[in-house]
Coordinates of C-alpha atoms and ligand atoms in Angstrom, one line a residue:
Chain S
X1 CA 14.3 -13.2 -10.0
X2 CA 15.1 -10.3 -7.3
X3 CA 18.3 -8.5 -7.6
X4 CA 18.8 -5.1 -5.8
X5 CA 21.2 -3.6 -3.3
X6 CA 22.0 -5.0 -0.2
X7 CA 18.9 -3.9 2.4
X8 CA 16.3 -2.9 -0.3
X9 CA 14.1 -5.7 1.0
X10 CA 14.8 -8.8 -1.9
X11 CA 14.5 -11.0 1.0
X12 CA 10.8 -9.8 2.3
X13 CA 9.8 -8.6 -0.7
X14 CA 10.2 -12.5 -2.3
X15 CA 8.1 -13.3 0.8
X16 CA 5.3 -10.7 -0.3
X17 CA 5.2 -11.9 -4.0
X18 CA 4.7 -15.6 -3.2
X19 CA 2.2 -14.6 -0.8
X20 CA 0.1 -12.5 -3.5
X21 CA 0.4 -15.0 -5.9
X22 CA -0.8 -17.5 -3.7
X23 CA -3.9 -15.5 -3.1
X24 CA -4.2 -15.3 -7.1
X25 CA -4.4 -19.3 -7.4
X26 CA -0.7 -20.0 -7.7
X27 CA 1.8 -22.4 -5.6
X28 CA 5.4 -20.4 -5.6
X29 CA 8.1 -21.6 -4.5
X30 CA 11.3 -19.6 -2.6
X31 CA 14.3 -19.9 -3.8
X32 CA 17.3 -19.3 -1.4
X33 CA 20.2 -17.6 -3.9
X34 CA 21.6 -15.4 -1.2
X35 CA 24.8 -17.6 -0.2
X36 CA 27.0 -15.1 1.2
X37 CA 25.6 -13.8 4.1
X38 CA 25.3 -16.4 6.8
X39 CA 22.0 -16.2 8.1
X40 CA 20.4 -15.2 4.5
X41 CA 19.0 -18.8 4.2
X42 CA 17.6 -18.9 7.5
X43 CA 15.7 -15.8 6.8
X44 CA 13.9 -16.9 3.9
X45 CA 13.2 -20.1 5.5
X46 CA 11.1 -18.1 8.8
X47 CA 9.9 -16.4 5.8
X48 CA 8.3 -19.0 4.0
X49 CA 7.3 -20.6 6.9
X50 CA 5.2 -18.2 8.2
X51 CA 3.7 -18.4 5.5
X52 CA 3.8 -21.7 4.7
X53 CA 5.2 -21.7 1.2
X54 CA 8.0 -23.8 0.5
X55 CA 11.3 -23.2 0.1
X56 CA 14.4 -24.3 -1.7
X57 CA 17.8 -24.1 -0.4
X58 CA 21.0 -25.9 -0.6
X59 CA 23.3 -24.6 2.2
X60 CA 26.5 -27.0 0.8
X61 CA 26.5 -25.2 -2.8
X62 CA 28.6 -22.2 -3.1
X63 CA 27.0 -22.4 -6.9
X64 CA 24.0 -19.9 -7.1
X65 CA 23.2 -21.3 -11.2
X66 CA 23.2 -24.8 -9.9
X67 CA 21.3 -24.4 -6.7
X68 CA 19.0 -22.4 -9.3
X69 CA 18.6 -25.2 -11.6
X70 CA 18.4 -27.5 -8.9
X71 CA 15.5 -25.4 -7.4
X72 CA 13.6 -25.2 -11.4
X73 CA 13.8 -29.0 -11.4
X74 CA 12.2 -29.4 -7.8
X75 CA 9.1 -26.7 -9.2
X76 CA 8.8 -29.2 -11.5
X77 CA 8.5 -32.2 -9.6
X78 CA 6.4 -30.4 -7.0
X79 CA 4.0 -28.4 -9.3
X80 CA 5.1 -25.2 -8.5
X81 CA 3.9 -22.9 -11.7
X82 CA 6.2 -20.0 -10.0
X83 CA 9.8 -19.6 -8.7
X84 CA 10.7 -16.6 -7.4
X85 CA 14.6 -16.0 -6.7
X86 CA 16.0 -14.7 -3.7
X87 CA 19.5 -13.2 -4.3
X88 CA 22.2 -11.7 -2.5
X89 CA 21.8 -8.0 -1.9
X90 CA 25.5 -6.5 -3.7
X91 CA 26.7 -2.9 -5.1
X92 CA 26.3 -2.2 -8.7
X93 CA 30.1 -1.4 -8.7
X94 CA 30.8 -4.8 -7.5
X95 CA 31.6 -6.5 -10.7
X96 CA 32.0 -9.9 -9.5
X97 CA 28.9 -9.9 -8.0
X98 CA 27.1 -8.5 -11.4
X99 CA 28.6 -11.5 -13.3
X100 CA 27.1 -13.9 -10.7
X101 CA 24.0 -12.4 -11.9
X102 CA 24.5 -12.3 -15.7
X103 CA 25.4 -16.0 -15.3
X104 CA 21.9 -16.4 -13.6
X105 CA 20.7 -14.6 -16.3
X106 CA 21.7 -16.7 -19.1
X107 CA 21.5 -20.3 -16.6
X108 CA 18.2 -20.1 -16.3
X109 CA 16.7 -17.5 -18.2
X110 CA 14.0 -16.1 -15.7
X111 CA 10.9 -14.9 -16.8
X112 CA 11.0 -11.2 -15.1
X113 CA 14.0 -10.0 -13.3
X114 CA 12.8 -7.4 -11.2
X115 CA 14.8 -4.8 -9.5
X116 CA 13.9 -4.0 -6.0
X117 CA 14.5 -0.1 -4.7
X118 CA 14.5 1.0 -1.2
X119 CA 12.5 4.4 -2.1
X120 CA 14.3 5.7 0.7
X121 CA 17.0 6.2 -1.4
X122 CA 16.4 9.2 -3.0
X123 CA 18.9 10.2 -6.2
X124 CA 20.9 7.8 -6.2
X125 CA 17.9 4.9 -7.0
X126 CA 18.3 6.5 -10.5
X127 CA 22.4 5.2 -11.1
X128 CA 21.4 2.1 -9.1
X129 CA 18.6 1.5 -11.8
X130 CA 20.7 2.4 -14.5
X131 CA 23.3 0.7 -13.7
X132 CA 21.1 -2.6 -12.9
X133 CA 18.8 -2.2 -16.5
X134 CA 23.0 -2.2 -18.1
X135 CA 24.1 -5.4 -16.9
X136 CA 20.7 -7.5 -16.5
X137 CA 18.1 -5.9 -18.5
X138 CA 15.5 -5.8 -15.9
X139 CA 11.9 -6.0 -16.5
X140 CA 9.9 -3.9 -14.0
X141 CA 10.6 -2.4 -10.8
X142 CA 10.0 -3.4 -7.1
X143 CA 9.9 -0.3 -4.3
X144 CA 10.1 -0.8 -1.4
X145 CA 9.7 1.1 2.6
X146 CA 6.7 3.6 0.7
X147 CA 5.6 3.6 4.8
X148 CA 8.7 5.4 5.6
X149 CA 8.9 9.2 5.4
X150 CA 10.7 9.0 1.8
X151 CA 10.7 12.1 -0.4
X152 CA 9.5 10.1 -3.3
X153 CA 12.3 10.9 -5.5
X154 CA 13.2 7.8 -6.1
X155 CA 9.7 6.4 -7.2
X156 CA 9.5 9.4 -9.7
X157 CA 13.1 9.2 -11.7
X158 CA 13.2 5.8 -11.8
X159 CA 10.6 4.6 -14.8
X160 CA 11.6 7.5 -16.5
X161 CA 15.6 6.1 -16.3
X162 CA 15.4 2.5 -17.0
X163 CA 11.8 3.1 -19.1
X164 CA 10.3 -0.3 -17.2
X165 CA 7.3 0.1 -15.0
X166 CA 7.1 0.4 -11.4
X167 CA 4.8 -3.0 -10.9
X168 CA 4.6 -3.7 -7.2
X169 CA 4.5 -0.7 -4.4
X170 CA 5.7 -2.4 -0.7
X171 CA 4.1 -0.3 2.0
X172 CA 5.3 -2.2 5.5
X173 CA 7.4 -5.2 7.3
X174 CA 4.2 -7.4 7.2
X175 CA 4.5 -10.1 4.2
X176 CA 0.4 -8.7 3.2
X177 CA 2.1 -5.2 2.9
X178 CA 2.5 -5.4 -1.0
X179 CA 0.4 -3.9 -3.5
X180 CA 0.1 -3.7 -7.3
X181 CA 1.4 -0.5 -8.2
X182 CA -0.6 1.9 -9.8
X183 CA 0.7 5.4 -11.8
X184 CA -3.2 7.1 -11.6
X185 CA -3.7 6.1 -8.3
X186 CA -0.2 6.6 -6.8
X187 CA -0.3 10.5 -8.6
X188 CA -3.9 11.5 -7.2
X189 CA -2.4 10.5 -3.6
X190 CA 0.1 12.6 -4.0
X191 CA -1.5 15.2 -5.4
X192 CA -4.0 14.6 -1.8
X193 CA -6.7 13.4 -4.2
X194 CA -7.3 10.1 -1.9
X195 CA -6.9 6.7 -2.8
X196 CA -9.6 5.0 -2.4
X197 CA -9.8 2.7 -5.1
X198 CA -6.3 0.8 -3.4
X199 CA -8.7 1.0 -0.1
X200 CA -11.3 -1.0 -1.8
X201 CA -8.9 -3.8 -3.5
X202 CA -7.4 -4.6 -0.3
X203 CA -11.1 -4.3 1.1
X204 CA -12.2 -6.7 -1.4
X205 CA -9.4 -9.1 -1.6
X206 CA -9.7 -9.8 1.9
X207 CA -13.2 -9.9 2.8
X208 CA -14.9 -12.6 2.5
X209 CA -17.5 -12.2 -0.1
X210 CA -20.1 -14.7 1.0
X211 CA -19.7 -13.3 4.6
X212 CA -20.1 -10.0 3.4
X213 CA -23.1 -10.2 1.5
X214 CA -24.4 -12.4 4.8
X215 CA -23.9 -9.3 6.6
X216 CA -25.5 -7.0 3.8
X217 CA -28.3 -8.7 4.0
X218 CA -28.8 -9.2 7.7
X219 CA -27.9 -5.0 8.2
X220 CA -30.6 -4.7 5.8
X221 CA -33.3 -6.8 7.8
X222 CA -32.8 -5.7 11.7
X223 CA -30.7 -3.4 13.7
X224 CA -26.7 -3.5 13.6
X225 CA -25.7 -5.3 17.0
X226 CA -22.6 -6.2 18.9
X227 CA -22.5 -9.8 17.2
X228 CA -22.3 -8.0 13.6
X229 CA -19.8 -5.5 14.8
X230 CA -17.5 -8.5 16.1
X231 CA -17.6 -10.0 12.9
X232 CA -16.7 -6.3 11.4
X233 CA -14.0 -6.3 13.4
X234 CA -12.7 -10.0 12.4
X235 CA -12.9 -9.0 9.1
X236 CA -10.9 -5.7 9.3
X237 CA -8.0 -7.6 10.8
X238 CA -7.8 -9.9 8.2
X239 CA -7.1 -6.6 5.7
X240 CA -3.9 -6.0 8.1
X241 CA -3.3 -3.6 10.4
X242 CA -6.2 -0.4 10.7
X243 CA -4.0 1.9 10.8
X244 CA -2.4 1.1 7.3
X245 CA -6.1 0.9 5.6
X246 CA -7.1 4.5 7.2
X247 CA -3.7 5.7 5.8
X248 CA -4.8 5.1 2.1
X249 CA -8.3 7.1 2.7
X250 CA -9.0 10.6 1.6
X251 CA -8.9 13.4 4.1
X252 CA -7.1 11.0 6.6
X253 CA -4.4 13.9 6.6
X254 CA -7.2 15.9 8.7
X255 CA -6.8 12.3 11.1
X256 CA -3.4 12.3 11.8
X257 CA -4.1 12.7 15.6
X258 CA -6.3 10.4 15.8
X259 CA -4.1 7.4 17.0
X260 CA -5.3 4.2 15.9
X261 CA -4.3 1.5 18.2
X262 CA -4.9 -1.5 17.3
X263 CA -4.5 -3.4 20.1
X264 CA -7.9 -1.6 20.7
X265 CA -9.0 -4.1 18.3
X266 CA -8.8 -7.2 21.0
X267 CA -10.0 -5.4 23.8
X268 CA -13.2 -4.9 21.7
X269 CA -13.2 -8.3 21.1
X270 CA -12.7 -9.5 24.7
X271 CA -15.9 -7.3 25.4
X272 CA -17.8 -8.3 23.4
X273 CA -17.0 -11.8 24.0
X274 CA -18.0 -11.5 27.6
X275 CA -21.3 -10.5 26.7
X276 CA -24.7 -13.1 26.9
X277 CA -26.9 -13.0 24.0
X278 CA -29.4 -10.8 25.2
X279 CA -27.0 -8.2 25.9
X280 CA -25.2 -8.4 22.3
X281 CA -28.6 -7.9 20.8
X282 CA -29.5 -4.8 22.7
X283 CA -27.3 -2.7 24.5
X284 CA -29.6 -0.7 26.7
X285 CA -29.8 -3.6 28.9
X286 CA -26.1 -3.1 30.0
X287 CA -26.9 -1.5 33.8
X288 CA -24.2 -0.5 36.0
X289 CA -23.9 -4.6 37.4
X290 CA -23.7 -6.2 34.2
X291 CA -21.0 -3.7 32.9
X292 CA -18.8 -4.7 36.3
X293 CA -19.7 -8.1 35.0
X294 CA -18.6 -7.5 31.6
X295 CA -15.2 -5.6 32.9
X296 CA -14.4 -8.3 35.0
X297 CA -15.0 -11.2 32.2
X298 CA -13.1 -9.0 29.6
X299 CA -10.2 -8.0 31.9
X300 CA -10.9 -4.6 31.2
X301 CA -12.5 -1.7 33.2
X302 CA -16.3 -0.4 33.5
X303 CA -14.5 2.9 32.0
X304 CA -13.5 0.9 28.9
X305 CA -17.0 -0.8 28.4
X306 CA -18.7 2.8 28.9
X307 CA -16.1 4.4 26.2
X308 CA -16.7 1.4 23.6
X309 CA -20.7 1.7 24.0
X310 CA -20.7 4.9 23.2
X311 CA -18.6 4.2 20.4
X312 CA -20.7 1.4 19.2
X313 CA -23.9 3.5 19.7
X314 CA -22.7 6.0 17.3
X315 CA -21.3 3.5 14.6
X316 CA -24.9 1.8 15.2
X317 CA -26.6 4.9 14.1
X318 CA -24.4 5.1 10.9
X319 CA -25.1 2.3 10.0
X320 CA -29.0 2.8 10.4
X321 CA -28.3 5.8 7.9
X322 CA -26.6 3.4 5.5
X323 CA -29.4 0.8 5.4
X324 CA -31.1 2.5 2.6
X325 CA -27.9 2.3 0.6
X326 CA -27.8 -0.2 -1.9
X327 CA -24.2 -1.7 -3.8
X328 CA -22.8 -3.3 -0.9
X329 CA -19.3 -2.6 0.2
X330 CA -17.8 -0.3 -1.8
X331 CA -20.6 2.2 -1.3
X332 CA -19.8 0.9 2.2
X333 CA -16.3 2.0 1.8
X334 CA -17.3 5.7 -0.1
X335 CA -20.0 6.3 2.6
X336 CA -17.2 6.7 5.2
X337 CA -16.6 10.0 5.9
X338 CA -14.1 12.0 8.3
X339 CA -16.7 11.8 11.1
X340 CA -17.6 8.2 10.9
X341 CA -14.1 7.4 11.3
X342 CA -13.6 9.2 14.7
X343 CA -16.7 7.2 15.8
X344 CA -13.9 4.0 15.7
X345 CA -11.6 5.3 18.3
X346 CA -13.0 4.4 21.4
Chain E
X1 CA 4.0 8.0 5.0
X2 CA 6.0 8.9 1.9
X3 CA 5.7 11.6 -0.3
X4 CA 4.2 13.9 2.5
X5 CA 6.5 17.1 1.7
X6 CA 6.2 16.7 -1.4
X7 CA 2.4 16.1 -1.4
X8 CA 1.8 19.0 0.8
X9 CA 3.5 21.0 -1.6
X10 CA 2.3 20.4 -4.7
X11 CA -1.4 20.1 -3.1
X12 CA -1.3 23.9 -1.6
X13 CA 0.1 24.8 -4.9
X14 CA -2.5 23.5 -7.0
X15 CA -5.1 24.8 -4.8
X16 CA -3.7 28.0 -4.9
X17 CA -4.1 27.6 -9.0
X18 CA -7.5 26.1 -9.1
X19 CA -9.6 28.2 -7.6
X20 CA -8.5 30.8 -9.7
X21 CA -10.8 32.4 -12.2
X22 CA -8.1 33.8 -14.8
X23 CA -4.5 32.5 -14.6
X24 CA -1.8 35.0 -16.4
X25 CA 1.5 34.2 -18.4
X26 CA 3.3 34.9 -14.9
X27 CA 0.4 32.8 -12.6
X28 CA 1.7 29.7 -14.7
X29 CA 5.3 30.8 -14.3
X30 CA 5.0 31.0 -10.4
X31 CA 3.4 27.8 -10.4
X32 CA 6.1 26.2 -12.6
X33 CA 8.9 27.1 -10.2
X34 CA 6.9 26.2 -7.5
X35 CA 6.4 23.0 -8.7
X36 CA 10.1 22.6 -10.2
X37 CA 11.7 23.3 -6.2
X38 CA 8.9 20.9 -4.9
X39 CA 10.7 18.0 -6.9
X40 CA 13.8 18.7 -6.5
X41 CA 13.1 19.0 -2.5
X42 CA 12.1 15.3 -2.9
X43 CA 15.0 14.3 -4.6
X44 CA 13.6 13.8 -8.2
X45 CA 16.4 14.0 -10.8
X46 CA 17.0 17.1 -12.1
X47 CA 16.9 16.4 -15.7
X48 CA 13.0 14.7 -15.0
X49 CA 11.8 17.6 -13.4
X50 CA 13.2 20.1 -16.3
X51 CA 11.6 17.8 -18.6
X52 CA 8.2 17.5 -16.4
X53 CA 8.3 21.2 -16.1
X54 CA 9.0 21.8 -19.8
X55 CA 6.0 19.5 -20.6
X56 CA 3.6 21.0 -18.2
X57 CA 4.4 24.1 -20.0
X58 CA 3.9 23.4 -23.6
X59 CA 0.8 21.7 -22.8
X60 CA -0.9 24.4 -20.8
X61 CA 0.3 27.1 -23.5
X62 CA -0.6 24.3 -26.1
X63 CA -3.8 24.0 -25.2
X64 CA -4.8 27.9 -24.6
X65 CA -5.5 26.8 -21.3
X66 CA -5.2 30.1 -19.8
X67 CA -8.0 31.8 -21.9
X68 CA -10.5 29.0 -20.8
X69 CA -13.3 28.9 -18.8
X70 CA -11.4 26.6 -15.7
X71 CA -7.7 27.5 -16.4
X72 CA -7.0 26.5 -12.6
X73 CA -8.7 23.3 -12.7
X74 CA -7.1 22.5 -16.0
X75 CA -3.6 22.9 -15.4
X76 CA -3.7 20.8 -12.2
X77 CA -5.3 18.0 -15.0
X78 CA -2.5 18.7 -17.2
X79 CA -0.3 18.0 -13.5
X80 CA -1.7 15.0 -12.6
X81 CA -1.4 13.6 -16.2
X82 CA 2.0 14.4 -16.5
X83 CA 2.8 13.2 -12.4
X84 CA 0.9 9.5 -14.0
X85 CA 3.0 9.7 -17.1
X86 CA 6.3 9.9 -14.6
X87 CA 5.2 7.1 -12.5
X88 CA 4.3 5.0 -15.8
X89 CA 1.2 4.7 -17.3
X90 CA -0.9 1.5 -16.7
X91 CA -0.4 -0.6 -19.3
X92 CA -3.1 -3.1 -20.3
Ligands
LIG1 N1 9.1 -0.4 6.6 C1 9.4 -1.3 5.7 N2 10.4 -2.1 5.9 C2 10.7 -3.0 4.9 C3 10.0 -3.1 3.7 N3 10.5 -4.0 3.0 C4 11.6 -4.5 3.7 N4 11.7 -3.9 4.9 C5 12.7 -4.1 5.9 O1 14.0 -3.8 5.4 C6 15.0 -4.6 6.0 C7 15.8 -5.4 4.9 O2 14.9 -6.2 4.2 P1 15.4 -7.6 3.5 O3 14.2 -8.2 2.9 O4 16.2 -8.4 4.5 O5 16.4 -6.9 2.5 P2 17.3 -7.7 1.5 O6 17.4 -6.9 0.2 O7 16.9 -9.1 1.3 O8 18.7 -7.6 2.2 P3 20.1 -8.3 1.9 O9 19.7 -9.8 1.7 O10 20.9 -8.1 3.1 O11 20.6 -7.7 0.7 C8 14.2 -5.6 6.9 O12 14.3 -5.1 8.2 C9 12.8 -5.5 6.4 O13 11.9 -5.7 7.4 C10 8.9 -2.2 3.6 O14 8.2 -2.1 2.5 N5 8.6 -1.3 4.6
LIG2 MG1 18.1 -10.8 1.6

């Protein structure tokens, strides 16, 4: 169950959760308690539809405990080993409101109620909190907008306050921006000692093992070409958006000009696409007519193909230096360094 | 990305301790405050931060950090423990 003040991200955080416990072998389902703002529903519906998850709501009930129970009986009937509650965003001082929670409390008797915190919210998280851990009792803590430029006040006053952990850290408006939180790695990052470890979860969770080891070996046996960079790329996307991953990674502070643009990413991709075989294998055969050719196919410009070899020519002598490296990705993932980074601008 | 004054901060301070070869009574003291108006610029509560400072203290005096061998590099440990401790420990 998510209770929290109105705006604090319930709504998209309920989307995040069922999307992470999907990936851990689970079959959620959202529940729509939000009843009083009219288009509340609606937005857990688009919600659980992009992700395809289902979700249950009853727009005639004006009774959150019975829609609630209705909702626990479906999960039954449907097999769903997880329901996660969606409930209306209200002020602590709003006492009617409270008591709509308290009866959820005791109607249904959720496993976790977890408070979610806008960490943008500075010193007054800590009454919200308190007041919250009064009434409900809540068992861990959700925060939320970490992308923004909070202070971080919030996020360090408010275990201490309610004395339940901080469990999940949301880091964007995308439903894959939610991460386990974590005190030692969450401290070294602010503290500018990197956080690599998160950088390799993510890293892990989304790459395709099988395909990864596929790659291992192939970098191992020949040269890095454009075909293995393509599927590089694929893969990247999948972990979300570039930009977000090079955020986590030691020393990006020294990158923060370096504009990431992902976009980039499907230009790349076009190029590459546009390529024959031959040329995908080895790049020195790209002369002045094929890279009109290329431009042309790709809908980009000769200027874009040039800038992107280059590019490519430098990530393909990293990756010649890495060869020797044995333990896969994350020695991958440590290997990367400042420099390397640059080379993927373009 | 958040936390960014507050990480600045509290890395320039620590750098300034670490690479220090013998930290005095008054070296921790500077750092303390420093430390103390770096969380209170990001809006930590000020009853945590007088507690984090106080513990931060004791430790470092507790522990005779300043006659070892890596004062500096100790006290930013005894930092990031304490900075884990406020964000909750992992539990198992
Ligand atoms: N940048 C960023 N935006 C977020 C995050 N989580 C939620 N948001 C945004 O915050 C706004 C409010 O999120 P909702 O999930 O609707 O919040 P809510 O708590 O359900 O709101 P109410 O139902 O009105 O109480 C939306 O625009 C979200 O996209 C996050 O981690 N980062
Ligand atoms: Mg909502």
């Amino acid at each position: 169950m998510l209770v929290g003040l109105q705006g604090s991200g319930k709504t998209t955080t309920a989307g995040k959760l069922a999307n992470l416990l999907r990936k851990q072998g689970k079959n959620p389902l959202l529940v729509a308690c939000d009843i009083y703002r009219p288009a509340a529903i609606k937005q857990l519906q688009v919600v659980g539809k992009q992700l395809n998850i289902p979700v249950y709501a009853n727009e005639n009930s004006k009774n959150v405990v019975h829609i609630a129970k209705q909702a626990m009986s479906t999960a039954i009937s449907k097999l769903n080993d997880v329901v996660i509650l969606d409930t209306a965003g209200r002020l602590h001082i709003d006492e009617e409101l409270m008591n709509e929670l308290k009866n959820l409390k005791a109607g249904i008797k959720p496993h976790e109620i977890l408070l979610v915190v806008d960490s943008m919210t500075g010193q007054d998280a800590v009454n919200i909190a308190e007041k919250f851990n009064e009434a409900l009792g809540i068992d861990g803590v959700v925060l939320t907008k970490l992308d923004g430029d909070t202070r971080g006040g919030s996020a360090l006053s408010v275990k201490k306050v309610t004395g339940r952990p901080i469990k999940f850290a949301a880091t964007g408006e995308k439903l894959s921006d939610l991460e386990i939180f974590h005190p030692d790695r969450m401290a070294s990052r602010i503290l500018g000692m990197g956080d690599i470890l998160s950088v390799i979860e993510k890293a892990e969770e989304s790459f395709d093992l099988e395909q990864a080891e596929k790659m291992e070996k192939q970098l191992r046996k020949k040269e890095f070409d454009l075909d293995d960079y393509l599927s590089q790329i694929r893969q990247i996307k999948k972990m979300g958006s570039f930009s977000s991953i090079l955020k986590m990674i030691p020393g990006m502070n020294a990158l923060k000009d370096v504009e990431i643009d992902d976009k980039e990413f499907i230009k790349i991709e076009a190029i590459i696409c546009s390529m024959t075989k031959k040329e995908k294998r080895d790049t020195r055969l790209l002369n002045a007519s094929r890279r009109q050719r290329i431009a042309k196919g790709s809908g980009t410009t000769v200027q874009d193909i040039n800038k992107f070899i280059k590019s490519f020519e430098m990530t393909q002598k990293m990756m010649k230096k890495m060869k020797s490296n044995k333990g896969g990705m994350k020695k991958f993932m440590k290997g990367i360094d400042e420099n390397s980074l640059k080379n993927f601008k373009f | 990305m958040a936390f960014e004054g507050l990480s600045s901060r509290l890395q320039e301070i620590t750098r300034k301790i670490r690479g220090k070869a013998r930290i005095t009574e008054s070296d921790l003291k500077e750092m303390l405050r420093e430390v103390k108006l770096a969380l209170l610029e990001a809006d930590v509560n000020y009853k945590i931060v007088k507690d984090f400072i106080e513990t931060i203290r004791e430790k470092a005096l507790g522990q005779d950090v300043l006659k070892s061998l890596t004062p500096g590099q100790q006290v930013v440990k005894i930092v990031k423990d304490e900075l884990v401790e406020l964000l909750g420990r992992n539990r198992k």
